[in-house]
Amino acid sequence: MSSSVSDRTSTGELPTVRPTDLAQARDAMRDAARDGHRVLVRGAGTAQCWGAPVGPVDVVVDTTGMDQLVAYNPADMTVAVGAGMAMADLQNRLEGQRVALDAARIPAGATVGGLLATADGGPLRATYGTLRDLVIGVTVVLADGTVARSGGHVIKNVAGYDLTKLFAGSLGSFGLVAEVVLRVHPRPEASRTLAVPCPVTEAVTAAGVVLASPLEPVAVDWHDGRLLVRFEGTTAGAVTRADKARELLGRGDVLAVDSEEAAWSSLAALVRGGEGQTVLRAGTRPDQIGELAELLHTLADRHGVSAALTAGVGVGVSTVALTGGSPAGHGAVLDGWRARVLATGGSVTVHRAADGLFEVAPAWGPAPATAPLLRAIKQELDADHRLAPGRFAPWF
């Protein structure tokens, strides 16, 4: 008997398969295909609240048993891991190197495969991109148990598809990520952050000034009324560049180490969200962030909701946390803000939904122009729509 599994409910007593290697993952997917079972692929579960609720499923395939360090070549600056390895664990095993990713979910145990399936990133995306940009090879298991690999030795090609780009952001709808080969970078000796108190509109302009300079910040974000500009490298180099950025902008303070850690941790906490909150992620042009922030607060005040925003002002990625009020209020803010973001050519994803939100507002807005292509890919890779059913409803 199937049960409903969503971002608001536990998988409860659903049958769960926990493969520990590629062969077992392949067999689990083959068995599900043979029996016509609907499948939820799950890592640490830190992003089960993204998108629309998953509908009834028959089995959960838990990838956290696939947590092996497959190969690590420090000289080549590459590492291959099972997709179920927690990113935090991987970072601890690298020798003077790191995967240059600081997504907010990592401290909560997010896995490498889950971070790829969500195309997640953090402030470092301004320099290194999301995990997708750090992947040089991936092995996946499709709905029927077919194993496909891109990068490195080829087991089976899926003609015409770049698997990394295809699975990035797929939220488990196209298959199971089994193994990932990543590019690593030297771990910096130190970091320093310049904090500049200013409204978000001024932050966008100031960020442009710093990014156009030769100072090379690794992250430029606005949070809690301040522009945060982070520099990494040697201790002396990071301090020098932070000081020069302060001179360039004519204001701000270089944070002490503990204050720096607190500032970025606060930003990550807002991005993760908490119980009772609705969390939205928007992608727009940086120069649109100010207008959208103003609209957000207008809508929130109108509907009795508290709204907090943090923004990657260098890349145009904003996260909004809605608190308090009613489900109808959250829904009205979501609908109004999303409509404006989409009108500017941007996108909005629900990363967390307060109870009752989806009774008054859809998880996804109008289907994008790419929807026919997405449906065609879904039909090709999962014709019976057994994987994460409903996650992208009503698009497919």
C-alpha atoms as a printed R data frame, in Angstrom:
    type eleno elety resid chain resno      x      y       z
1   ATOM     1    CA   MET     A     1  0.000  0.000   0.000
2   ATOM     2    CA   SER     A     2  1.341  3.406  -0.901
3   ATOM     3    CA   SER     A     3  1.463  6.397   1.400
4   ATOM     4    CA   SER     A     4  1.713 10.089   0.724
5   ATOM     5    CA   VAL     A     5  5.183 11.528   1.192
6   ATOM     6    CA   SER     A     6  5.728 15.256   1.048
7   ATOM     7    CA   ASP     A     7  7.858 18.005   2.418
8   ATOM     8    CA   ARG     A     8  5.340 18.318   5.219
9   ATOM     9    CA   THR     A     9  5.189 14.659   6.254
10  ATOM    10    CA   SER     A    10  7.526 11.908   7.340
11  ATOM    11    CA   THR     A    11  8.112  8.844   5.218
12  ATOM    12    CA   GLY     A    12  6.778  7.003   8.258
13  ATOM    13    CA   GLU     A    13  6.581  3.247   7.725
14  ATOM    14    CA   LEU     A    14  7.179  3.308   3.991
15  ATOM    15    CA   PRO     A    15  9.470  0.527   2.778
16  ATOM    16    CA   THR     A    16 12.961  1.970   2.539
17  ATOM    17    CA   VAL     A    17 15.880  0.558   0.583
18  ATOM    18    CA   ARG     A    18 19.362  1.772   1.552
19  ATOM    19    CA   PRO     A    19 21.885  0.703  -1.096
20  ATOM    20    CA   THR     A    20 25.565  0.890  -0.216
21  ATOM    21    CA   ASP     A    21 27.003  0.807  -3.732
22  ATOM    22    CA   LEU     A    22 26.137  1.351  -7.384
23  ATOM    23    CA   ALA     A    23 25.090 -2.261  -7.985
24  ATOM    24    CA   GLN     A    24 22.612 -2.182  -5.119
25  ATOM    25    CA   ALA     A    25 21.232  1.167  -6.280
26  ATOM    26    CA   ARG     A    26 20.780 -0.240  -9.780
27  ATOM    27    CA   ASP     A    27 18.992 -3.293  -8.377
28  ATOM    28    CA   ALA     A    28 16.727 -1.144  -6.205
29  ATOM    29    CA   MET     A    29 15.635  0.925  -9.188
30  ATOM    30    CA   ARG     A    30 15.193 -2.179 -11.366
31  ATOM    31    CA   ASP     A    31 13.060 -3.830  -8.708
32  ATOM    32    CA   ALA     A    32 10.896 -0.732  -8.392
33  ATOM    33    CA   ALA     A    33 10.464 -0.600 -12.177
34  ATOM    34    CA   ARG     A    34  9.559 -4.276 -12.344
35  ATOM    35    CA   ASP     A    35  6.922 -3.855  -9.644
36  ATOM    36    CA   GLY     A    36  5.634 -0.532 -10.963
37  ATOM    37    CA   HIS     A    37  6.498  1.173  -7.693
38  ATOM    38    CA   ARG     A    38  6.599  4.921  -7.322
39  ATOM    39    CA   VAL     A    39  9.918  6.014  -5.853
40  ATOM    40    CA   LEU     A    40 11.211  8.825  -3.686
41  ATOM    41    CA   VAL     A    41 15.003  9.105  -3.907
42  ATOM    42    CA   ARG     A    42 16.253 10.690  -0.702
43  ATOM    43    CA   GLY     A    43 19.635 11.644   0.714
44  ATOM    44    CA   ALA     A    44 19.774 13.413   4.067
45  ATOM    45    CA   GLY     A    45 16.306 14.846   3.442
46  ATOM    46    CA   THR     A    46 17.392 18.468   3.865
47  ATOM    47    CA   ALA     A    47 15.571 19.565   0.695
48  ATOM    48    CA   GLN     A    48 12.423 17.445   0.866
49  ATOM    49    CA   CYS     A    49 10.559 20.719   1.373
50  ATOM    50    CA   TRP     A    50 11.635 22.141  -2.013
51  ATOM    51    CA   GLY     A    51  9.054 22.484  -4.768
52  ATOM    52    CA   ALA     A    52  5.630 20.876  -4.669
53  ATOM    53    CA   PRO     A    53  4.793 18.058  -2.247
54  ATOM    54    CA   VAL     A    54  5.593 14.601  -3.529
55  ATOM    55    CA   GLY     A    55  2.465 12.519  -3.990
56  ATOM    56    CA   PRO     A    56  1.902  8.899  -3.001
57  ATOM    57    CA   VAL     A    57  4.991  6.696  -3.312
58  ATOM    58    CA   ASP     A    58  5.591  3.020  -2.621
59  ATOM    59    CA   VAL     A    59  9.269  2.929  -1.706
60  ATOM    60    CA   VAL     A    60 12.028  5.272  -0.560
61  ATOM    61    CA   VAL     A    61 15.542  4.748  -1.895
62  ATOM    62    CA   ASP     A    62 17.865  6.211   0.735
63  ATOM    63    CA   THR     A    63 21.273  7.059  -0.741
64  ATOM    64    CA   THR     A    64 23.092  7.812   2.521
65  ATOM    65    CA   GLY     A    65 24.635  4.331   2.538
66  ATOM    66    CA   MET     A    66 26.530  5.263  -0.636
67  ATOM    67    CA   ASP     A    67 29.007  7.393   1.280
68  ATOM    68    CA   GLN     A    68 32.348  6.040   0.092
69  ATOM    69    CA   LEU     A    69 35.377  8.115  -0.820
70  ATOM    70    CA   VAL     A    70 35.899  6.425  -4.188
71  ATOM    71    CA   ALA     A    71 39.079  8.197  -5.298
72  ATOM    72    CA   TYR     A    72 40.986 11.273  -4.198
73  ATOM    73    CA   ASN     A    73 43.800 12.758  -6.260
74  ATOM    74    CA   PRO     A    74 45.103 15.879  -4.495
75  ATOM    75    CA   ALA     A    75 47.653 16.558  -7.231
76  ATOM    76    CA   ASP     A    76 44.938 16.472  -9.897
77  ATOM    77    CA   MET     A    77 42.572 18.382  -7.599
78  ATOM    78    CA   THR     A    78 39.745 15.894  -8.088
79  ATOM    79    CA   VAL     A    79 37.744 13.686  -5.778
80  ATOM    80    CA   ALA     A    80 35.148 10.997  -6.556
81  ATOM    81    CA   VAL     A    81 32.579 10.108  -3.914
82  ATOM    82    CA   GLY     A    82 29.389  8.192  -3.425
83  ATOM    83    CA   ALA     A    83 26.504 10.611  -3.754
84  ATOM    84    CA   GLY     A    84 25.269  9.791  -0.258
85  ATOM    85    CA   MET     A    85 28.346 11.232   1.440
86  ATOM    86    CA   ALA     A    86 27.575 14.293   3.533
87  ATOM    87    CA   MET     A    87 29.362 17.307   2.088
88  ATOM    88    CA   ALA     A    88 30.592 18.280   5.549
89  ATOM    89    CA   ASP     A    89 32.230 14.857   5.922
90  ATOM    90    CA   LEU     A    90 33.873 15.176   2.521
91  ATOM    91    CA   GLN     A    91 35.264 18.599   3.394
92  ATOM    92    CA   ASN     A    92 36.827 17.154   6.547
93  ATOM    93    CA   ARG     A    93 38.585 14.428   4.544
94  ATOM    94    CA   LEU     A    94 40.260 16.703   2.026
95  ATOM    95    CA   GLU     A    95 43.902 17.575   2.676
96  ATOM    96    CA   GLY     A    96 44.462 21.318   2.536
97  ATOM    97    CA   GLN     A    97 41.759 21.492  -0.123
98  ATOM    98    CA   ARG     A    98 38.009 22.001  -0.274
99  ATOM    99    CA   VAL     A    99 34.965 21.758  -2.453
100 ATOM   100    CA   ALA     A   100 34.291 25.475  -2.918
101 ATOM   101    CA   LEU     A   101 30.647 25.294  -1.891
102 ATOM   102    CA   ASP     A   102 29.007 26.851   1.169
103 ATOM   103    CA   ALA     A   103 25.313 26.058   0.702
104 ATOM   104    CA   ALA     A   104 23.277 26.712   3.846
105 ATOM   105    CA   ARG     A   105 22.135 23.075   4.063
106 ATOM   106    CA   ILE     A   106 25.652 21.651   4.463
107 ATOM   107    CA   PRO     A   107 25.770 21.974   8.280
108 ATOM   108    CA   ALA     A   108 22.416 20.143   8.379
109 ATOM   109    CA   GLY     A   109 24.002 17.099   6.700
110 ATOM   110    CA   ALA     A   110 23.201 17.698   3.020
111 ATOM   111    CA   THR     A   111 24.717 15.043   0.773
112 ATOM   112    CA   VAL     A   112 26.785 15.561  -2.347
113 ATOM   113    CA   GLY     A   113 24.068 14.021  -4.509
114 ATOM   114    CA   GLY     A   114 21.350 16.072  -2.866
115 ATOM   115    CA   LEU     A   115 23.279 19.278  -3.409
116 ATOM   116    CA   LEU     A   116 23.604 18.423  -7.097
117 ATOM   117    CA   ALA     A   117 19.945 17.407  -7.425
118 ATOM   118    CA   THR     A   118 18.935 20.792  -6.007
119 ATOM   119    CA   ALA     A   119 21.600 22.821  -7.879
120 ATOM   120    CA   ASP     A   120 22.238 24.461  -4.543
121 ATOM   121    CA   GLY     A   121 24.898 27.005  -3.729
122 ATOM   122    CA   GLY     A   122 25.834 29.632  -1.188
123 ATOM   123    CA   PRO     A   123 27.627 32.973  -1.160
124 ATOM   124    CA   LEU     A   124 30.696 31.411  -2.800
125 ATOM   125    CA   ARG     A   125 28.610 30.981  -5.962
126 ATOM   126    CA   ALA     A   126 29.749 34.482  -6.885
127 ATOM   127    CA   THR     A   127 33.185 32.996  -7.598
128 ATOM   128    CA   TYR     A   128 32.767 29.242  -7.974
129 ATOM   129    CA   GLY     A   129 29.136 28.774  -9.006
130 ATOM   130    CA   THR     A   130 26.885 26.061  -7.601
131 ATOM   131    CA   LEU     A   131 27.829 22.414  -7.190
132 ATOM   132    CA   ARG     A   132 26.917 21.846 -10.836
133 ATOM   133    CA   ASP     A   133 29.839 24.029 -11.850
134 ATOM   134    CA   LEU     A   134 32.255 21.939  -9.772
135 ATOM   135    CA   VAL     A   135 31.168 18.555 -11.145
136 ATOM   136    CA   ILE     A   136 33.403 16.960 -13.769
137 ATOM   137    CA   GLY     A   137 31.730 13.569 -13.834
138 ATOM   138    CA   VAL     A   138 28.538 11.943 -12.615
139 ATOM   139    CA   THR     A   139 27.064  8.448 -12.518
140 ATOM   140    CA   VAL     A   140 23.295  8.096 -12.303
141 ATOM   141    CA   VAL     A   141 20.722  5.319 -12.225
142 ATOM   142    CA   LEU     A   142 17.637  5.946 -14.334
143 ATOM   143    CA   ALA     A   143 14.080  4.917 -13.524
144 ATOM   144    CA   ASP     A   144 14.415  1.525 -15.229
145 ATOM   145    CA   GLY     A   145 17.735  0.713 -13.544
146 ATOM   146    CA   THR     A   146 19.912  1.774 -16.473
147 ATOM   147    CA   VAL     A   147 23.297  3.095 -15.319
148 ATOM   148    CA   ALA     A   148 24.575  6.153 -17.162
149 ATOM   149    CA   ARG     A   149 27.791  8.086 -16.711
150 ATOM   150    CA   SER     A   150 29.198 11.307 -18.090
151 ATOM   151    CA   GLY     A   151 32.809 12.302 -17.632
152 ATOM   152    CA   GLY     A   152 35.580  9.773 -17.224
153 ATOM   153    CA   HIS     A   153 35.102  6.173 -18.286
154 ATOM   154    CA   VAL     A   154 31.768  5.701 -20.024
155 ATOM   155    CA   ILE     A   155 29.507  2.847 -18.927
156 ATOM   156    CA   LYS     A   156 26.608  3.948 -21.088
157 ATOM   157    CA   ASN     A   157 25.967  7.260 -22.766
158 ATOM   158    CA   VAL     A   158 22.565  8.869 -22.751
159 ATOM   159    CA   ALA     A   159 22.793 10.361 -26.209
160 ATOM   160    CA   GLY     A   160 22.254 14.092 -26.412
161 ATOM   161    CA   TYR     A   161 22.173 14.734 -22.654
162 ATOM   162    CA   ASP     A   162 24.678 16.475 -20.411
163 ATOM   163    CA   LEU     A   163 23.888 14.479 -17.287
164 ATOM   164    CA   THR     A   164 25.311 17.021 -14.865
165 ATOM   165    CA   LYS     A   165 23.194 19.861 -16.240
166 ATOM   166    CA   LEU     A   166 20.196 17.575 -16.604
167 ATOM   167    CA   PHE     A   167 20.227 16.340 -13.014
168 ATOM   168    CA   ALA     A   168 21.150 19.696 -11.455
169 ATOM   169    CA   GLY     A   169 17.886 21.009 -10.041
170 ATOM   170    CA   SER     A   170 15.890 17.918 -11.037
171 ATOM   171    CA   LEU     A   171 14.859 17.240  -7.407
172 ATOM   172    CA   GLY     A   172 14.978 13.486  -7.906
173 ATOM   173    CA   SER     A   173 12.568 13.496 -10.850
174 ATOM   174    CA   PHE     A   174 14.929 12.103 -13.500
175 ATOM   175    CA   GLY     A   175 16.851  9.434 -11.604
176 ATOM   176    CA   LEU     A   176 19.185  8.643  -8.738
177 ATOM   177    CA   VAL     A   177 22.587 10.323  -8.493
178 ATOM   178    CA   ALA     A   178 24.982  7.535  -7.476
179 ATOM   179    CA   GLU     A   179 28.515  8.908  -7.770
180 ATOM   180    CA   VAL     A   180 29.984 12.353  -8.348
181 ATOM   181    CA   VAL     A   181 33.468 13.443  -9.428
182 ATOM   182    CA   LEU     A   182 34.285 16.935  -8.199
183 ATOM   183    CA   ARG     A   183 36.915 19.560  -8.783
184 ATOM   184    CA   VAL     A   184 38.533 20.756  -5.563
185 ATOM   185    CA   HIS     A   185 40.419 23.966  -4.781
186 ATOM   186    CA   PRO     A   186 43.101 24.914  -2.259
187 ATOM   187    CA   ARG     A   187 41.694 25.687   1.173
188 ATOM   188    CA   PRO     A   188 42.413 29.351   1.957
189 ATOM   189    CA   GLU     A   189 44.477 30.220   4.983
190 ATOM   190    CA   ALA     A   190 42.096 32.929   6.114
191 ATOM   191    CA   SER     A   191 39.105 35.057   5.231
192 ATOM   192    CA   ARG     A   192 38.098 38.600   6.093
193 ATOM   193    CA   THR     A   193 34.745 40.286   5.588
194 ATOM   194    CA   LEU     A   194 34.012 43.951   5.081
195 ATOM   195    CA   ALA     A   195 30.574 44.910   6.420
196 ATOM   196    CA   VAL     A   196 28.981 48.064   5.011
197 ATOM   197    CA   PRO     A   197 25.656 49.229   6.532
198 ATOM   198    CA   CYS     A   198 23.343 50.232   3.680
199 ATOM   199    CA   PRO     A   199 19.953 49.517   2.100
200 ATOM   200    CA   VAL     A   200 19.866 46.785  -0.498
201 ATOM   201    CA   THR     A   201 19.604 49.249  -3.397
202 ATOM   202    CA   GLU     A   202 22.900 50.842  -2.385
203 ATOM   203    CA   ALA     A   203 24.405 47.404  -1.819
204 ATOM   204    CA   VAL     A   204 23.848 46.486  -5.468
205 ATOM   205    CA   THR     A   205 25.738 49.584  -6.606
206 ATOM   206    CA   ALA     A   206 28.547 49.112  -4.090
207 ATOM   207    CA   ALA     A   207 28.886 45.455  -5.049
208 ATOM   208    CA   GLY     A   208 29.341 46.471  -8.665
209 ATOM   209    CA   VAL     A   209 32.159 48.824  -7.680
210 ATOM   210    CA   VAL     A   210 34.017 46.148  -5.723
211 ATOM   211    CA   LEU     A   211 33.477 43.463  -8.346
212 ATOM   212    CA   ALA     A   212 34.829 45.775 -11.051
213 ATOM   213    CA   SER     A   213 37.998 46.365  -9.025
214 ATOM   214    CA   PRO     A   214 41.047 44.055  -8.977
215 ATOM   215    CA   LEU     A   215 40.334 43.061  -5.352
216 ATOM   216    CA   GLU     A   216 38.602 39.765  -6.261
217 ATOM   217    CA   PRO     A   217 36.098 39.169  -3.451
218 ATOM   218    CA   VAL     A   218 34.818 35.591  -3.244
219 ATOM   219    CA   ALA     A   219 31.357 36.523  -1.939
220 ATOM   220    CA   VAL     A   220 29.258 39.697  -2.077
221 ATOM   221    CA   ASP     A   221 25.931 39.456  -0.252
222 ATOM   222    CA   TRP     A   222 23.460 41.775   1.446
223 ATOM   223    CA   HIS     A   223 22.036 40.572   4.740
224 ATOM   224    CA   ASP     A   224 20.462 42.174   7.787
225 ATOM   225    CA   GLY     A   225 21.022 45.709   6.564
226 ATOM   226    CA   ARG     A   226 24.667 45.259   5.601
227 ATOM   227    CA   LEU     A   227 26.658 44.509   2.479
228 ATOM   228    CA   LEU     A   228 29.058 41.665   3.300
229 ATOM   229    CA   VAL     A   229 32.141 41.431   1.087
230 ATOM   230    CA   ARG     A   230 34.371 38.428   1.775
231 ATOM   231    CA   PHE     A   231 37.995 38.003   0.792
232 ATOM   232    CA   GLU     A   232 40.058 34.811   1.080
233 ATOM   233    CA   GLY     A   233 43.723 33.887   0.788
234 ATOM   234    CA   THR     A   234 46.662 34.349   3.106
235 ATOM   235    CA   THR     A   235 45.900 36.195   6.316
236 ATOM   236    CA   ALA     A   236 47.859 39.240   5.200
237 ATOM   237    CA   GLY     A   237 46.348 39.188   1.723
238 ATOM   238    CA   ALA     A   238 42.751 38.880   2.926
239 ATOM   239    CA   VAL     A   239 43.206 41.697   5.440
240 ATOM   240    CA   THR     A   240 44.876 43.952   2.878
241 ATOM   241    CA   ARG     A   241 42.148 43.488   0.283
242 ATOM   242    CA   ALA     A   242 39.380 44.020   2.834
243 ATOM   243    CA   ASP     A   243 41.056 47.253   3.919
244 ATOM   244    CA   LYS     A   244 41.385 48.387   0.301
245 ATOM   245    CA   ALA     A   245 37.712 47.627  -0.313
246 ATOM   246    CA   ARG     A   246 36.825 49.804   2.668
247 ATOM   247    CA   GLU     A   247 38.921 52.607   1.205
248 ATOM   248    CA   LEU     A   248 37.297 52.096  -2.203
249 ATOM   249    CA   LEU     A   249 33.762 52.335  -0.806
250 ATOM   250    CA   GLY     A   250 34.645 54.996   1.746
251 ATOM   251    CA   ARG     A   251 32.953 53.226   4.655
252 ATOM   252    CA   GLY     A   252 32.415 49.958   6.458
253 ATOM   253    CA   ASP     A   253 34.195 47.842   9.044
254 ATOM   254    CA   VAL     A   254 36.398 44.793   8.627
255 ATOM   255    CA   LEU     A   255 34.845 42.249  10.980
256 ATOM   256    CA   ALA     A   256 36.727 40.365  13.652
257 ATOM   257    CA   VAL     A   257 36.842 36.610  13.066
258 ATOM   258    CA   ASP     A   258 34.024 35.758  15.488
259 ATOM   259    CA   SER     A   259 31.814 38.538  14.127
260 ATOM   260    CA   GLU     A   260 32.548 37.394  10.581
261 ATOM   261    CA   GLU     A   261 31.491 33.835  11.372
262 ATOM   262    CA   ALA     A   262 28.336 35.084  13.084
263 ATOM   263    CA   ALA     A   263 27.370 37.237  10.099
264 ATOM   264    CA   TRP     A   264 27.626 34.441   7.559
265 ATOM   265    CA   SER     A   265 25.991 31.936   9.923
266 ATOM   266    CA   SER     A   266 23.048 34.305  10.341
267 ATOM   267    CA   LEU     A   267 22.702 34.543   6.570
268 ATOM   268    CA   ALA     A   268 22.740 30.739   6.258
269 ATOM   269    CA   ALA     A   269 20.101 30.385   8.980
270 ATOM   270    CA   LEU     A   270 17.739 32.682   7.086
271 ATOM   271    CA   VAL     A   271 18.284 30.674   3.901
272 ATOM   272    CA   ARG     A   272 17.550 27.367   5.669
273 ATOM   273    CA   GLY     A   273 14.413 28.735   7.310
274 ATOM   274    CA   GLY     A   274 12.501 27.114  10.129
275 ATOM   275    CA   GLU     A   275  9.167 25.741  11.243
276 ATOM   276    CA   GLY     A   276  6.224 27.923  10.328
277 ATOM   277    CA   GLN     A   277  8.145 29.894   7.723
278 ATOM   278    CA   THR     A   278  7.789 30.101   3.975
279 ATOM   279    CA   VAL     A   279 11.159 30.376   2.240
280 ATOM   280    CA   LEU     A   280 11.453 31.487  -1.385
281 ATOM   281    CA   ARG     A   281 14.510 31.552  -3.650
282 ATOM   282    CA   ALA     A   282 14.498 33.964  -6.593
283 ATOM   283    CA   GLY     A   283 16.887 34.393  -9.470
284 ATOM   284    CA   THR     A   284 16.911 37.790 -11.191
285 ATOM   285    CA   ARG     A   285 19.290 40.360 -12.584
286 ATOM   286    CA   PRO     A   286 21.182 42.081  -9.742
287 ATOM   287    CA   ASP     A   287 19.833 45.497 -10.756
288 ATOM   288    CA   GLN     A   288 16.268 44.267 -10.133
289 ATOM   289    CA   ILE     A   289 16.844 43.261  -6.512
290 ATOM   290    CA   GLY     A   290 16.102 46.691  -5.042
291 ATOM   291    CA   GLU     A   291 12.723 47.032  -6.758
292 ATOM   292    CA   LEU     A   292 11.749 43.488  -5.808
293 ATOM   293    CA   ALA     A   293 12.780 44.018  -2.191
294 ATOM   294    CA   GLU     A   294 10.563 47.095  -1.995
295 ATOM   295    CA   LEU     A   295  7.626 45.196  -3.485
296 ATOM   296    CA   LEU     A   296  8.192 42.308  -1.083
297 ATOM   297    CA   HIS     A   297  7.881 44.506   1.989
298 ATOM   298    CA   THR     A   298  4.853 46.305   0.551
299 ATOM   299    CA   LEU     A   299  3.097 42.976   0.008
300 ATOM   300    CA   ALA     A   300  4.141 41.641   3.403
301 ATOM   301    CA   ASP     A   301  2.816 44.718   5.226
302 ATOM   302    CA   ARG     A   302 -0.430 44.555   3.260
303 ATOM   303    CA   HIS     A   303 -1.056 40.927   4.196
304 ATOM   304    CA   GLY     A   304  0.158 40.928   7.794
305 ATOM   305    CA   VAL     A   305  3.320 38.921   7.215
306 ATOM   306    CA   SER     A   306  6.886 39.599   8.346
307 ATOM   307    CA   ALA     A   307  9.428 39.344   5.503
308 ATOM   308    CA   ALA     A   308 13.218 39.101   5.671
309 ATOM   309    CA   LEU     A   309 15.433 39.094   2.600
310 ATOM   310    CA   THR     A   310 19.047 38.245   1.911
311 ATOM   311    CA   ALA     A   311 20.553 38.723  -1.528
312 ATOM   312    CA   GLY     A   312 23.589 37.671  -3.476
313 ATOM   313    CA   VAL     A   313 23.850 41.113  -4.996
314 ATOM   314    CA   GLY     A   314 26.670 40.119  -7.299
315 ATOM   315    CA   VAL     A   315 24.774 37.284  -8.962
316 ATOM   316    CA   GLY     A   316 21.090 38.148  -8.488
317 ATOM   317    CA   VAL     A   317 20.042 35.317  -6.171
318 ATOM   318    CA   SER     A   318 17.705 36.355  -3.347
319 ATOM   319    CA   THR     A   319 16.185 34.368  -0.506
320 ATOM   320    CA   VAL     A   320 13.043 35.474   1.315
321 ATOM   321    CA   ALA     A   321 11.734 34.181   4.633
322 ATOM   322    CA   LEU     A   322  8.083 34.875   5.493
323 ATOM   323    CA   THR     A   323  7.025 34.581   9.129
324 ATOM   324    CA   GLY     A   324  3.778 35.064  11.024
325 ATOM   325    CA   GLY     A   325  0.386 35.878   9.636
326 ATOM   326    CA   SER     A   326 -1.884 33.338   7.996
327 ATOM   327    CA   PRO     A   327 -1.475 30.816   5.179
328 ATOM   328    CA   ALA     A   328 -3.587 33.137   3.043
329 ATOM   329    CA   GLY     A   329 -1.170 35.967   3.790
330 ATOM   330    CA   HIS     A   330  1.835 33.855   2.834
331 ATOM   331    CA   GLY     A   331  0.041 32.779  -0.328
332 ATOM   332    CA   ALA     A   332 -0.832 36.333  -1.316
333 ATOM   333    CA   VAL     A   333  2.772 37.476  -0.849
334 ATOM   334    CA   LEU     A   334  4.050 34.484  -2.824
335 ATOM   335    CA   ASP     A   335  1.602 35.039  -5.685
336 ATOM   336    CA   GLY     A   336  2.184 38.781  -5.923
337 ATOM   337    CA   TRP     A   337  5.952 38.664  -5.603
338 ATOM   338    CA   ARG     A   338  6.367 35.689  -7.910
339 ATOM   339    CA   ALA     A   339  4.262 37.357 -10.596
340 ATOM   340    CA   ARG     A   340  6.560 40.371 -10.584
341 ATOM   341    CA   VAL     A   341  9.748 38.282 -10.558
342 ATOM   342    CA   LEU     A   342  8.501 36.232 -13.504
343 ATOM   343    CA   ALA     A   343  7.534 39.407 -15.369
344 ATOM   344    CA   THR     A   344 11.160 40.554 -15.130
345 ATOM   345    CA   GLY     A   345 12.363 37.266 -16.602
346 ATOM   346    CA   GLY     A   346 13.366 35.760 -13.266
347 ATOM   347    CA   SER     A   347 12.370 32.595 -11.435
348 ATOM   348    CA   VAL     A   348 11.036 31.673  -7.992
349 ATOM   349    CA   THR     A   349 11.254 28.351  -6.164
350 ATOM   350    CA   VAL     A   350  9.541 27.482  -2.894
351 ATOM   351    CA   HIS     A   351 12.169 26.048  -0.540
352 ATOM   352    CA   ARG     A   352  9.931 25.768   2.489
353 ATOM   353    CA   ALA     A   353  6.179 26.140   2.848
354 ATOM   354    CA   ALA     A   354  4.301 27.139   5.972
355 ATOM   355    CA   ASP     A   355  1.436 24.806   6.831
356 ATOM   356    CA   GLY     A   356 -1.525 25.437   4.571
357 ATOM   357    CA   LEU     A   357  0.376 27.451   1.958
358 ATOM   358    CA   PHE     A   358 -0.344 25.096  -0.919
359 ATOM   359    CA   GLU     A   359 -4.041 25.148  -0.132
360 ATOM   360    CA   VAL     A   360 -4.103 28.800  -1.213
361 ATOM   361    CA   ALA     A   361 -1.181 29.130  -3.654
362 ATOM   362    CA   PRO     A   362  0.523 26.754  -6.101
363 ATOM   363    CA   ALA     A   363  4.091 25.623  -5.478
364 ATOM   364    CA   TRP     A   364  5.047 26.547  -9.024
365 ATOM   365    CA   GLY     A   365  3.899 29.492 -11.072
366 ATOM   366    CA   PRO     A   366  2.928 29.465 -14.745
367 ATOM   367    CA   ALA     A   367  4.829 26.895 -16.764
368 ATOM   368    CA   PRO     A   368  8.043 28.306 -18.255
369 ATOM   369    CA   ALA     A   369  8.826 28.239 -21.951
370 ATOM   370    CA   THR     A   370 11.045 25.227 -21.276
371 ATOM   371    CA   ALA     A   371  8.142 23.165 -19.895
372 ATOM   372    CA   PRO     A   372  7.570 21.181 -23.131
373 ATOM   373    CA   LEU     A   373 11.254 20.237 -23.149
374 ATOM   374    CA   LEU     A   374 11.131 19.226 -19.491
375 ATOM   375    CA   ARG     A   375  8.067 17.080 -20.145
376 ATOM   376    CA   ALA     A   376  9.799 15.438 -23.099
377 ATOM   377    CA   ILE     A   377 12.859 14.629 -20.988
378 ATOM   378    CA   LYS     A   378 10.663 13.258 -18.210
379 ATOM   379    CA   GLN     A   379  8.840 11.089 -20.737
380 ATOM   380    CA   GLU     A   380 12.147  9.804 -22.102
381 ATOM   381    CA   LEU     A   381 13.744  9.008 -18.745
382 ATOM   382    CA   ASP     A   382 10.686  8.160 -16.627
383 ATOM   383    CA   ALA     A   383  7.775  7.471 -18.948
384 ATOM   384    CA   ASP     A   384  5.553  6.159 -16.151
385 ATOM   385    CA   HIS     A   385  6.255  9.200 -13.966
386 ATOM   386    CA   ARG     A   386  7.190  6.996 -11.026
387 ATOM   387    CA   LEU     A   387 10.049  9.128  -9.652
388 ATOM   388    CA   ALA     A   388  9.136 11.899  -7.193
389 ATOM   389    CA   PRO     A   389  5.575 12.068  -8.550
390 ATOM   390    CA   GLY     A   390  4.106 15.533  -8.203
391 ATOM   391    CA   ARG     A   391  7.322 17.358  -7.320
392 ATOM   392    CA   PHE     A   392  7.015 19.590 -10.396
393 ATOM   393    CA   ALA     A   393  3.212 19.492 -10.673
394 ATOM   394    CA   PRO     A   394  1.505 20.814 -12.699
395 ATOM   395    CA   TRP     A   395  4.420 21.255 -15.116
396 ATOM   396    CA   PHE     A   396  4.870 17.471 -15.316
